[in-house]
Short mmCIF file of C-alpha atoms and ligand atoms in Angstrom, two decimals:
data_model
loop_
_atom_site.label_atom_id
_atom_site.label_comp_id
_atom_site.label_asym_id
_atom_site.label_seq_id
_atom_site.Cartn_x
_atom_site.Cartn_y
_atom_site.Cartn_z
CA MET N 1 131.08 129.13 114.01
CA THR N 2 134.24 129.60 112.05
CA ARG N 3 134.49 127.80 108.51
CA ALA N 4 136.73 127.01 106.19
CA PRO N 5 136.08 128.15 102.43
CA SER N 6 135.25 125.21 100.41
CA GLY N 7 134.82 124.24 96.86
CA PRO N 8 133.49 121.22 95.00
CA LYS N 9 137.34 119.76 94.42
CA SER N 10 137.94 120.28 98.08
CA ALA N 11 135.14 119.08 100.14
CA ARG N 12 136.43 115.58 100.86
CA SER N 13 139.87 116.42 102.47
CA GLU N 14 137.94 118.76 104.97
CA ALA N 15 136.66 117.57 108.32
CA LYS N 16 133.24 120.03 108.71
CA ASP N 17 131.48 120.85 111.45
CA TYR N 18 128.12 120.58 109.55
CA ARG N 19 125.95 121.68 112.63
CA ALA N 20 127.37 125.15 112.92
CA TYR N 21 125.98 125.98 109.03
CA SER N 22 122.87 126.63 110.51
CA PHE N 23 120.13 126.48 113.44
CA TRP N 24 118.14 123.70 111.65
CA LEU N 25 121.47 121.47 110.75
CA GLU N 26 122.46 122.06 114.77
CA THR N 27 119.18 120.77 115.87
CA ALA N 28 118.31 117.53 113.36
CA GLY N 29 118.61 115.91 116.19
CA GLU N 30 121.40 113.87 114.83
CA GLU N 31 125.28 113.78 114.52
CA LEU N 32 124.95 114.44 111.17
CA ALA N 33 128.21 111.62 110.59
CA PRO N 34 128.67 111.59 106.59
CA ARG N 35 127.91 108.57 104.77
CA PRO N 36 130.36 107.09 102.89
CA SER N 37 131.50 108.44 99.60
CA LEU N 38 131.59 106.96 96.37
CA PRO N 39 134.08 104.15 96.79
CA GLY N 40 134.93 103.79 92.82
CA PRO N 41 132.90 103.59 89.47
CA VAL N 42 129.12 102.85 90.05
CA GLU N 43 126.19 102.00 87.26
CA ALA N 44 122.70 103.05 87.84
CA ASP N 45 119.42 103.65 86.25
CA VAL N 46 119.30 107.52 87.60
CA ALA N 47 122.22 109.16 89.04
CA ILE N 48 121.08 112.35 90.73
CA LEU N 49 123.55 115.23 91.85
CA GLY N 50 122.75 116.63 94.99
CA ALA N 51 121.08 115.65 98.52
CA GLY N 52 118.90 118.55 99.04
CA PHE N 53 115.03 118.44 98.55
CA THR N 54 115.39 118.85 94.86
CA GLY N 55 117.52 115.65 94.43
CA LEU N 56 115.79 113.65 97.22
CA TRP N 57 112.34 114.08 96.05
CA THR N 58 113.02 112.99 92.95
CA ALA N 59 114.86 110.17 94.39
CA TYR N 60 111.98 109.34 96.60
CA TYR N 61 109.30 109.47 93.92
CA LEU N 62 111.13 107.54 91.50
CA LEU N 63 111.66 104.83 93.72
CA ALA N 64 108.11 105.17 95.07
CA GLN N 65 106.85 104.52 92.00
CA ASP N 66 109.43 101.75 90.71
CA PRO N 67 110.91 99.97 93.44
CA SER N 68 113.06 97.74 90.98
CA LEU N 69 115.23 101.33 89.65
CA LYS N 70 119.01 101.57 90.69
CA VAL N 71 119.07 105.43 91.87
CA VAL N 72 122.52 106.93 92.88
CA VAL N 73 122.33 110.13 95.04
CA LEU N 74 126.02 112.12 94.92
CA GLU N 75 126.03 114.71 97.74
CA ALA N 76 129.04 117.45 98.06
CA GLU N 77 129.05 117.42 101.57
CA ILE N 78 126.04 116.05 103.78
CA ALA N 79 122.22 115.47 102.69
CA GLY N 80 120.54 118.99 103.68
CA PHE N 81 124.33 120.65 103.64
CA GLY N 82 122.36 123.61 100.88
CA ALA N 83 119.72 125.90 101.09
CA SER N 84 117.61 123.00 102.04
CA GLY N 85 118.93 122.83 105.28
CA ARG N 86 119.11 126.36 106.27
CA ASN N 87 116.14 128.27 104.86
CA GLY N 88 113.50 130.84 106.36
CA ALA N 89 111.50 127.45 107.33
CA TRP N 90 108.37 128.54 104.84
CA CYS N 91 106.68 125.44 103.11
CA SER N 92 104.91 127.74 101.17
CA SER N 93 102.87 127.85 97.84
CA GLY N 94 104.18 131.22 96.58
CA PHE N 95 105.87 130.79 93.25
CA PRO N 96 109.33 132.92 92.36
CA VAL N 97 106.86 134.30 89.46
CA SER N 98 103.79 136.59 90.38
CA PRO N 99 100.61 135.14 89.43
CA GLY N 100 100.09 138.10 87.46
CA GLU N 101 103.46 137.74 85.79
CA LEU N 102 102.37 134.21 84.93
CA GLN N 103 99.12 134.50 83.76
CA ARG N 104 100.73 137.54 81.17
CA ARG N 105 103.50 134.96 80.18
CA PHE N 106 101.41 131.79 79.66
CA GLY N 107 97.61 132.33 80.19
CA ARG N 108 95.15 132.09 82.53
CA GLU N 109 94.75 128.11 82.69
CA ALA N 110 98.33 127.70 82.58
CA ALA N 111 99.09 130.24 85.45
CA ARG N 112 96.16 129.06 87.78
CA GLU N 113 97.04 125.12 87.21
CA LEU N 114 100.80 125.69 88.49
CA LEU N 115 99.52 127.86 91.38
CA LEU N 116 96.90 124.99 92.00
CA GLU N 117 99.77 122.67 91.86
CA MET N 118 101.96 124.37 93.97
CA ARG N 119 99.15 124.48 96.85
CA GLY N 120 99.04 120.80 96.56
CA ALA N 121 102.99 120.58 96.86
CA VAL N 122 102.24 122.43 100.12
CA GLU N 123 99.81 119.64 101.33
CA GLU N 124 102.15 116.51 99.80
CA VAL N 125 105.38 117.98 102.01
CA GLY N 126 103.32 117.33 105.29
CA THR N 127 101.25 113.71 103.86
CA VAL N 128 104.85 112.62 103.42
CA ALA N 129 106.42 114.06 106.58
CA ARG N 130 103.88 112.12 108.34
CA ALA N 131 103.16 108.75 106.08
CA GLU N 132 107.53 108.37 106.41
CA GLU N 133 107.69 109.46 110.16
CA ILE N 134 109.46 112.74 109.49
CA ASP N 135 109.62 114.64 112.85
CA ALA N 136 109.34 117.81 110.33
CA GLN N 137 107.29 120.01 112.86
CA TYR N 138 105.14 120.53 109.75
CA PHE N 139 102.53 123.19 111.06
CA ARG N 140 100.11 124.66 108.55
CA GLY N 141 99.65 128.02 109.95
CA GLY N 142 99.16 129.50 106.62
CA GLN N 143 100.89 132.97 105.32
CA LEU N 144 100.80 137.08 106.32
CA ARG N 145 102.22 139.61 103.49
CA VAL N 146 101.96 142.19 105.71
CA ALA N 147 102.07 146.09 104.48
CA ARG N 148 104.32 148.26 106.36
CA GLY N 149 103.50 151.47 106.16
CA PRO N 150 101.05 153.23 103.78
CA SER N 151 103.72 152.60 100.83
CA GLN N 152 103.04 148.88 100.74
CA LEU N 153 99.26 148.75 101.02
CA PRO N 154 99.03 149.25 97.29
CA ALA N 155 100.58 145.93 96.38
CA ILE N 156 98.48 143.69 98.88
CA GLU N 157 95.50 144.94 97.15
CA ALA N 158 97.26 144.17 93.63
CA ALA N 159 98.02 140.75 95.22
CA TYR N 160 94.53 139.99 95.95
CA GLU N 161 93.03 141.14 92.69
CA SER N 162 95.54 138.83 90.57
CA LEU N 163 94.50 136.06 92.52
CA LEU N 164 91.13 137.06 92.05
CA ARG N 165 91.52 137.03 87.87
CA LEU N 166 92.73 133.61 88.48
CA GLY N 167 90.13 132.56 90.17
CA LEU N 168 92.08 131.52 93.35
CA ALA N 169 91.33 134.47 95.93
CA GLU N 170 88.33 132.27 97.62
CA ASP N 171 90.07 131.50 100.76
CA ILE N 172 92.20 134.67 100.82
CA ARG N 173 91.49 137.34 103.33
CA VAL N 174 92.58 140.83 102.96
CA LEU N 175 92.71 141.74 106.69
CA ASP N 176 92.92 145.77 107.84
CA ALA N 177 95.26 146.79 110.20
CA HIS N 178 93.20 145.88 113.32
CA GLU N 179 92.38 142.23 112.13
CA THR N 180 96.54 141.79 111.31
CA ALA N 181 97.06 143.44 115.06
CA GLY N 182 94.66 140.26 116.12
CA ARG N 183 97.28 137.85 114.24
CA VAL N 184 100.63 139.45 115.06
CA ARG N 185 101.52 142.81 116.45
CA ILE N 186 103.71 144.51 114.21
CA THR N 187 104.98 147.95 114.21
CA ASP N 188 102.96 150.06 111.38
CA ALA N 189 101.27 147.09 110.09
CA ARG N 190 98.44 148.56 107.73
CA GLY N 191 96.86 145.60 106.74
CA ALA N 192 97.97 142.26 105.25
CA LEU N 193 97.07 139.61 103.26
CA TYR N 194 96.30 136.02 104.68
CA ASN N 195 96.99 133.06 102.77
CA PRO N 196 96.10 129.69 104.18
CA HIS N 197 98.38 127.91 101.83
CA CYS N 198 101.73 127.61 103.65
CA ALA N 199 103.12 125.59 106.60
CA THR N 200 106.13 126.20 108.68
CA ILE N 201 108.58 123.28 108.74
CA HIS N 202 111.79 122.29 110.26
CA PRO N 203 113.97 122.29 107.26
CA ALA N 204 117.33 120.02 108.03
CA ARG N 205 114.78 117.46 109.80
CA LEU N 206 112.88 117.41 106.65
CA ALA N 207 116.08 116.81 104.38
CA ARG N 208 117.89 114.27 106.50
CA GLY N 209 114.40 112.11 107.22
CA LEU N 210 114.02 112.11 103.07
CA ALA N 211 117.23 111.12 102.87
CA ARG N 212 116.38 108.14 105.17
CA ALA N 213 113.26 107.22 103.56
CA VAL N 214 115.06 107.08 100.05
CA GLU N 215 117.48 104.57 101.64
CA ARG N 216 114.34 102.86 102.57
CA LEU N 217 113.08 102.12 99.26
CA GLY N 218 116.50 101.07 98.12
CA GLY N 219 118.39 104.45 96.96
CA GLU N 220 121.84 104.88 97.49
CA ILE N 221 123.30 107.94 99.07
CA PHE N 222 127.25 108.62 98.60
CA GLU N 223 128.13 111.67 100.74
CA ARG N 224 131.34 113.98 100.72
CA THR N 225 131.68 113.00 96.87
CA PRO N 226 131.55 116.04 94.78
CA VAL N 227 130.54 115.83 91.18
CA THR N 228 133.34 117.79 89.00
CA ASP N 229 132.16 117.44 85.85
CA TYR N 230 128.96 115.89 83.72
CA GLU N 231 128.67 114.06 80.27
CA VAL N 232 125.51 113.50 78.59
CA GLY N 233 124.76 112.04 75.19
CA GLY N 234 127.07 109.40 73.67
CA LYS N 235 126.84 105.93 74.83
CA SER N 236 126.10 107.05 78.16
CA PRO N 237 125.45 110.00 80.32
CA ARG N 238 127.90 110.23 83.84
CA LEU N 239 128.60 112.19 86.56
CA VAL N 240 132.11 112.71 87.35
CA THR N 241 133.71 112.47 90.71
CA ASP N 242 137.37 112.16 91.75
CA SER N 243 136.38 108.86 92.96
CA GLY N 244 135.25 107.48 89.69
CA GLU N 245 132.38 108.19 87.44
CA VAL N 246 128.67 107.19 87.90
CA ARG N 247 127.16 105.92 84.34
CA ALA N 248 123.66 105.97 84.41
CA SER N 249 120.29 105.70 81.57
CA THR N 250 119.53 109.49 83.43
CA ILE N 251 121.71 111.95 85.12
CA VAL N 252 119.83 114.54 87.26
CA LEU N 253 121.36 117.75 88.00
CA ALA N 254 119.69 119.17 91.39
CA GLY N 255 122.46 121.24 92.58
CA GLU N 256 120.93 124.89 92.32
CA ALA N 257 122.98 127.66 93.32
CA TYR N 258 126.02 125.41 93.50
CA LEU N 259 125.64 124.10 90.01
CA ALA N 260 127.13 127.55 88.95
CA ARG N 261 130.84 126.21 90.26
CA LEU N 262 129.97 123.76 87.18
CA ARG N 263 132.08 125.08 84.16
CA LYS N 264 129.50 124.25 81.96
CA LEU N 265 126.74 126.05 84.14
CA ARG N 266 127.88 128.96 85.46
CA ARG N 267 125.86 131.60 83.47
CA GLN N 268 122.63 129.41 83.87
CA LEU N 269 121.86 130.57 87.41
CA LEU N 270 123.05 133.81 89.53
CA PRO N 271 123.87 132.80 93.00
CA ILE N 272 122.18 135.01 95.91
CA TYR N 273 123.09 134.95 99.34
CA SER N 274 120.01 134.89 101.67
CA LEU N 275 121.00 135.70 105.27
CA ILE N 276 119.14 135.07 108.44
CA VAL N 277 119.25 135.66 112.52
CA LEU N 278 117.47 134.19 114.91
CA THR N 279 116.76 135.08 118.76
CA GLU N 280 116.43 133.46 121.54
CA PRO N 281 113.46 131.67 122.75
CA LEU N 282 111.05 134.43 123.96
CA SER N 283 109.35 134.98 127.11
CA GLU N 284 105.86 134.28 127.78
CA GLU N 285 105.62 138.06 128.38
CA ARG N 286 107.30 138.75 125.18
CA TRP N 287 105.33 136.63 122.91
CA ALA N 288 101.81 137.74 124.98
CA GLU N 289 103.16 141.73 123.32
CA ILE N 290 103.74 140.19 119.90
CA GLY N 291 100.62 137.71 119.97
CA TRP N 292 101.53 135.36 116.60
CA GLU N 293 99.66 132.36 118.07
CA GLY N 294 99.20 131.55 114.79
CA ARG N 295 102.53 130.60 114.00
CA GLU N 296 101.75 132.34 110.32
CA CYS N 297 104.97 132.48 107.87
CA VAL N 298 105.37 136.46 107.64
CA ALA N 299 106.81 138.58 104.86
CA SER N 300 106.67 142.40 104.10
CA ASN N 301 106.61 143.61 100.70
CA ARG N 302 109.62 145.30 100.05
CA TYR N 303 111.43 144.53 96.82
CA THR N 304 114.56 143.75 99.21
CA VAL N 305 112.64 140.25 100.55
CA ASP N 306 112.45 139.91 104.30
CA TYR N 307 110.99 136.76 105.98
CA LEU N 308 109.99 135.86 108.97
CA SER N 309 108.68 132.58 110.71
CA ARG N 310 108.20 131.45 114.58
CA THR N 311 109.71 128.34 115.39
CA GLU N 312 108.27 125.76 117.23
CA ASP N 313 110.47 126.43 120.47
CA GLY N 314 108.91 130.18 120.83
CA ARG N 315 112.00 131.83 118.45
CA ILE N 316 111.80 134.70 115.78
CA LEU N 317 113.08 133.77 112.88
CA PHE N 318 114.39 136.43 110.67
CA GLY N 319 115.74 136.47 107.20
CA GLY N 320 116.82 138.78 104.27
CA ARG N 321 118.69 139.69 101.17
CA GLY N 322 120.89 142.33 100.90
CA ALA N 323 124.19 140.50 101.04
CA PRO N 324 125.53 141.44 97.73
CA TYR N 325 126.06 139.74 94.87
CA HIS N 326 130.12 137.85 94.15
CA PHE N 327 131.60 138.65 90.76
CA GLY N 328 131.77 135.22 88.73
CA SER N 329 128.93 133.85 90.35
CA ARG N 330 131.30 132.53 93.16
CA VAL N 331 129.90 130.72 95.90
CA LYS N 332 131.92 129.91 99.19
CA ASP N 333 131.13 129.51 102.46
CA GLU N 334 132.55 132.42 103.92
CA TYR N 335 129.58 134.30 101.91
CA GLU N 336 127.28 132.97 104.22
CA ARG N 337 128.40 136.04 106.70
CA HIS N 338 127.57 139.17 106.43
CA GLU N 339 128.29 141.19 109.22
CA PRO N 340 126.41 144.33 107.57
CA THR N 341 123.58 142.39 106.38
CA HIS N 342 123.08 140.44 110.11
CA GLN N 343 123.15 143.52 111.49
CA MET N 344 120.70 145.28 109.43
CA LEU N 345 118.37 142.20 110.07
CA ARG N 346 118.63 142.10 113.73
CA ARG N 347 118.35 146.25 113.61
CA THR N 348 115.17 145.48 111.43
CA ALA N 349 113.50 142.76 113.76
CA ARG N 350 113.65 145.18 116.66
CA ASP N 351 112.00 147.87 114.36
CA TRP N 352 109.43 145.28 113.77
CA PHE N 353 109.21 144.23 117.63
CA PRO N 354 110.18 146.77 119.59
CA VAL N 355 109.63 144.07 122.55
CA LEU N 356 112.66 142.56 121.19
CA GLU N 357 115.18 145.12 122.72
CA GLY N 358 117.38 143.36 124.74
CA ALA N 359 116.67 139.82 123.69
CA ARG N 360 119.38 137.82 122.37
CA PHE N 361 119.80 136.97 118.87
CA THR N 362 121.97 133.58 119.20
CA HIS N 363 122.39 132.42 115.43
CA ALA N 364 122.81 134.25 112.27
CA TRP N 365 123.62 132.27 109.24
CA GLY N 366 123.09 132.48 105.17
CA GLY N 367 122.92 130.36 102.49
CA PRO N 368 122.80 130.45 98.49
CA LEU N 369 119.80 130.59 96.39
CA ALA N 370 119.96 130.66 92.56
CA VAL N 371 118.19 133.35 90.41
CA PRO N 372 117.73 132.35 86.91
CA ARG N 373 117.52 135.15 84.04
CA ASP N 374 113.77 135.46 84.18
CA TRP N 375 112.96 134.27 87.61
CA MET N 376 110.95 131.38 86.02
CA PRO N 377 112.07 127.52 87.41
CA THR N 378 112.51 124.89 85.05
CA ILE N 379 111.48 121.38 85.24
CA SER N 380 113.28 119.44 82.50
CA TYR N 381 113.94 116.17 81.00
CA ASP N 382 115.87 115.62 77.65
CA PRO N 383 115.68 111.79 76.81
CA SER N 384 117.85 111.57 74.04
CA ARG N 385 120.69 113.26 76.05
CA GLY N 386 119.70 111.73 79.42
CA LEU N 387 119.59 115.00 80.64
CA ALA N 388 116.78 115.97 83.46
CA THR N 389 117.18 119.25 85.89
CA ALA N 390 115.17 121.27 88.37
CA ARG N 391 116.57 124.56 89.17
CA GLY N 392 116.42 128.36 89.55
CA TYR N 393 113.85 128.91 92.40
CA THR N 394 114.76 132.39 93.60
CA GLY N 395 114.47 131.43 97.68
CA GLN N 396 110.85 129.85 96.76
CA GLY N 397 111.75 126.22 96.56
CA VAL N 398 110.85 124.56 99.64
CA ALA N 399 107.47 123.31 98.17
CA THR N 400 108.50 124.01 94.78
CA ALA N 401 110.84 120.81 95.20
CA ASN N 402 108.79 118.83 96.20
CA LEU N 403 106.59 119.65 92.46
CA SER N 404 109.90 119.13 90.90
CA GLY N 405 110.97 115.66 92.51
CA ARG N 406 107.47 114.45 91.31
CA THR N 407 107.36 115.94 87.94
CA LEU N 408 110.60 114.72 86.95
CA ALA N 409 109.88 110.90 88.40
CA ASP N 410 107.36 110.92 86.07
CA LEU N 411 109.07 112.80 82.85
CA ILE N 412 111.89 110.00 83.63
CA LEU N 413 109.27 107.28 83.73
CA LYS N 414 107.57 108.45 81.27
CA ARG N 415 104.14 109.15 82.49
CA GLN N 416 102.14 111.85 81.34
CA THR N 417 100.22 113.40 84.17
CA ALA N 418 98.52 117.21 85.17
CA ILE N 419 102.27 117.94 86.32
CA THR N 420 104.30 117.14 83.47
CA GLY N 421 102.23 119.78 81.10
CA LEU N 422 102.83 122.77 83.67
CA PRO N 423 104.69 125.76 82.16
CA THR N 424 107.78 124.90 84.64
CA VAL N 425 108.33 121.74 82.27
CA ASP N 426 111.04 122.73 79.70
CA TYR N 427 110.97 125.43 80.02
CA LYS N 428 114.24 127.03 78.37
CA GLN N 429 116.09 129.21 80.83
CA ARG N 430 118.08 131.96 79.27
CA PRO N 431 122.02 132.59 80.29
CA TRP N 432 122.66 135.35 82.28
CA GLU N 433 125.32 137.80 80.81
CA PRO N 434 129.03 137.02 80.79
CA GLU N 435 131.01 139.11 83.54
CA PRO N 436 131.66 142.19 84.21
CA LEU N 437 127.92 142.61 82.79
CA ARG N 438 126.66 140.03 85.08
CA TRP N 439 128.27 141.54 88.23
CA LEU N 440 127.04 145.40 86.97
CA GLY N 441 123.46 144.64 86.89
CA ALA N 442 123.10 142.69 89.72
CA ARG N 443 125.08 144.95 92.09
CA TYR N 444 122.76 147.89 90.28
CA VAL N 445 119.34 145.97 90.66
CA GLN N 446 120.44 145.38 94.36
CA HIS N 447 121.40 147.97 95.08
CA GLY N 448 118.65 149.99 93.38
CA LEU N 449 115.51 148.10 94.36
CA MET N 450 117.41 149.03 98.26
CA LYS N 451 117.37 152.73 97.59
CA VAL N 452 113.43 152.25 96.22
CA ASP N 453 112.30 150.05 99.36
CA ASP N 454 113.95 153.15 101.64
CA ASN N 455 112.74 155.75 99.78
CA ALA N 456 109.18 154.15 99.61
CA GLU N 457 109.16 153.82 103.70
CA ARG N 458 110.48 157.15 104.01
CA THR N 459 107.92 158.97 101.98
CA GLY N 460 104.78 156.96 102.41
CA GLU N 461 104.38 156.85 98.64
CA PRO N 462 104.27 153.19 96.48
CA PRO N 463 107.45 152.29 94.43
CA THR N 464 106.52 153.49 90.90
CA GLY N 465 107.20 150.27 89.36
CA LYS N 466 109.14 152.38 86.48
CA THR N 467 112.97 153.12 87.79
CA LEU N 468 115.55 151.11 85.80
CA ALA N 469 116.22 148.74 88.67
CA GLU N 470 112.80 148.08 89.26
CA ARG N 471 112.05 147.19 85.23
CA LEU N 472 115.13 145.18 85.47
CA GLY N 473 114.41 143.19 88.55
CA LYS N 474 110.57 142.79 88.17
CA HIS N 475 108.88 138.96 88.07
C1 LIG G 1 118.71 131.60 103.76
C2 LIG G 1 117.77 130.67 102.39
C3 LIG G 1 116.30 130.70 103.10
C4 LIG G 1 115.42 130.27 102.00
N1 LIG G 1 114.42 130.63 102.49
C5 LIG G 1 113.07 129.96 101.87
C6 LIG G 1 111.65 129.43 102.49
O1 LIG G 1 111.43 129.87 103.93
N2 LIG G 1 110.73 129.26 102.04
C7 LIG G 1 111.61 128.64 100.91
O2 LIG G 1 110.38 127.99 99.52
N3 LIG G 1 112.46 128.34 99.91
C8 LIG G 1 113.59 129.09 100.90
N4 LIG G 1 114.65 129.36 100.35
C9 LIG G 1 115.14 128.44 99.09
C10 LIG G 1 114.86 126.84 99.45
O3 LIG G 1 116.07 126.64 100.28
C11 LIG G 1 115.71 126.26 98.00
O4 LIG G 1 114.94 126.80 96.92
C12 LIG G 1 115.51 124.92 97.95
O5 LIG G 1 115.86 124.04 99.66
C13 LIG G 1 116.50 124.20 97.14
O6 LIG G 1 116.76 123.09 97.24
P1 LIG G 1 117.55 122.29 96.53
O7 LIG G 1 118.06 120.37 96.61
O8 LIG G 1 117.52 122.26 94.76
O9 LIG G 1 119.13 123.22 96.60
P2 LIG G 1 120.02 122.69 98.00
O10 LIG G 1 119.27 122.41 98.96
O11 LIG G 1 120.53 123.92 97.81
O12 LIG G 1 120.82 121.47 97.76
C14 LIG G 1 121.41 121.23 96.62
C15 LIG G 1 122.89 120.37 97.00
O13 LIG G 1 123.37 119.88 95.90
C16 LIG G 1 124.86 119.52 96.45
N5 LIG G 1 125.66 120.09 95.15
C17 LIG G 1 126.23 121.25 94.69
N6 LIG G 1 126.70 121.12 93.83
C18 LIG G 1 127.44 119.73 93.72
C19 LIG G 1 128.29 118.70 93.00
N7 LIG G 1 129.00 119.40 92.21
N8 LIG G 1 128.59 117.96 93.63
C20 LIG G 1 127.74 117.42 94.66
N9 LIG G 1 127.11 117.64 95.21
C21 LIG G 1 126.50 119.17 94.77
C22 LIG G 1 124.91 120.50 97.67
O14 LIG G 1 125.79 120.52 98.63
C23 LIG G 1 123.69 120.76 97.71
O15 LIG G 1 123.13 119.98 99.13
C24 LIG G 1 115.74 129.88 101.01
C25 LIG G 1 117.24 129.56 100.85
C26 LIG G 1 118.33 130.14 101.51
C27 LIG G 1 119.60 130.14 100.89
#
């Protein structure tokens, strides 16, 4: 997999092999031939930047509710090119800000409502995939948050307690080591928290299928059309491209980490790379040793984040953070491969499942996710400026983007619903510090949290939560 670096301005001239960007894009079940680019200036009711889950769900719900709207989506590459076509396959009710922190910031009721809506979003993704006949391989296996080693047990208990305080623990179960091994055999697993509100999906099939559903509803998607700037206020908001402007009553910025490439948004989000390795399909003998028949999404409690899923064709996907932040919030294709991190992921996968010794890892890829200054995503709409956006999912965006799409559609159509009152709506994200402070801070926290994790694993003592890195990276 060799790829040339690209930016919003250069994408159009390159003929890219989009299948090489992830296992999911490779197995999307189609050639990934780009749709036509924007032919020239266009007028629309709603113009959306980005054909990932956020942009596509927004277009989908707008058109489903008001088929008379002219909705135009501009995508720099192809639908599903970004994180939506490359992720860990979790469609999870997990939210970037922890339940306890949500309660502290917004109060019990608001936190509870938001988390209930996240559970609803997991359901809704499956419902729409079925209704639109999208072969998204949606499988509701739930989620296991595993305590690997004694140092991680208190985190499991604390997570359960915070859901209990919110009255959301009814179907959540704390499993002991024996019960955990009954589901999946992971070395040194001391227990786990089981949460049924999680499914696995085939991300690229979902994104590509959604794009077709949007078109069936009358939406127009122009691919290989990078937006180089946007204007709001004045007579008409617009998205600016090299082939002309799209003027609309409302523009929607749905580019997640890639938004940092736009000058006006450079400090809004911190692009962080999450990387993934994937095994070959494993033999029945190997699966017999591992178990994992329930195909739950699995993670441990490391600050530095790991996430696993079992694919429909019997592979293990092992993802994690650890790739370094790049100065100036730069986003480039070449950052998606960071051999030390990919090697660490392969090593860790074998450590979790010693039976993987000798098994081949066939794929390695990555992509940028977007971290807002205080980890809180925003779903906002300013009618006076004709500007809408949803962003900042910190790697938990599959189900969240569905909630964003429904919320933005309601806001733009001026419908007051249960979701338009959630604390995510019109949440004002603080900008990140200017460089070089941003780089220094991000690298310090990345390095510091890794040290805290390693130390906890080595000593068996849980993290104190008091180190500077933990306090800065707390969410
Ligand atoms: C490796 C990885 C693993 C992840 N795993 C999970 C997971 O298991 N579960 C989970 O919930 N979340 C996960 N996430 C996060 C999740 O995938 C994202 O939060 C979600 O897909 C974001 O959707 P989006 O549409 O907002 O952004 P994206 O999917 O990134 O889409 C943005 C789109 O906008 C386009 N774009 C950007 N700028 C421009 C421009 N200037 N002009 C035109 N088009 C533009 C991009 O090309 C892209 O297609 C993961 C992310 C990564 C990177």
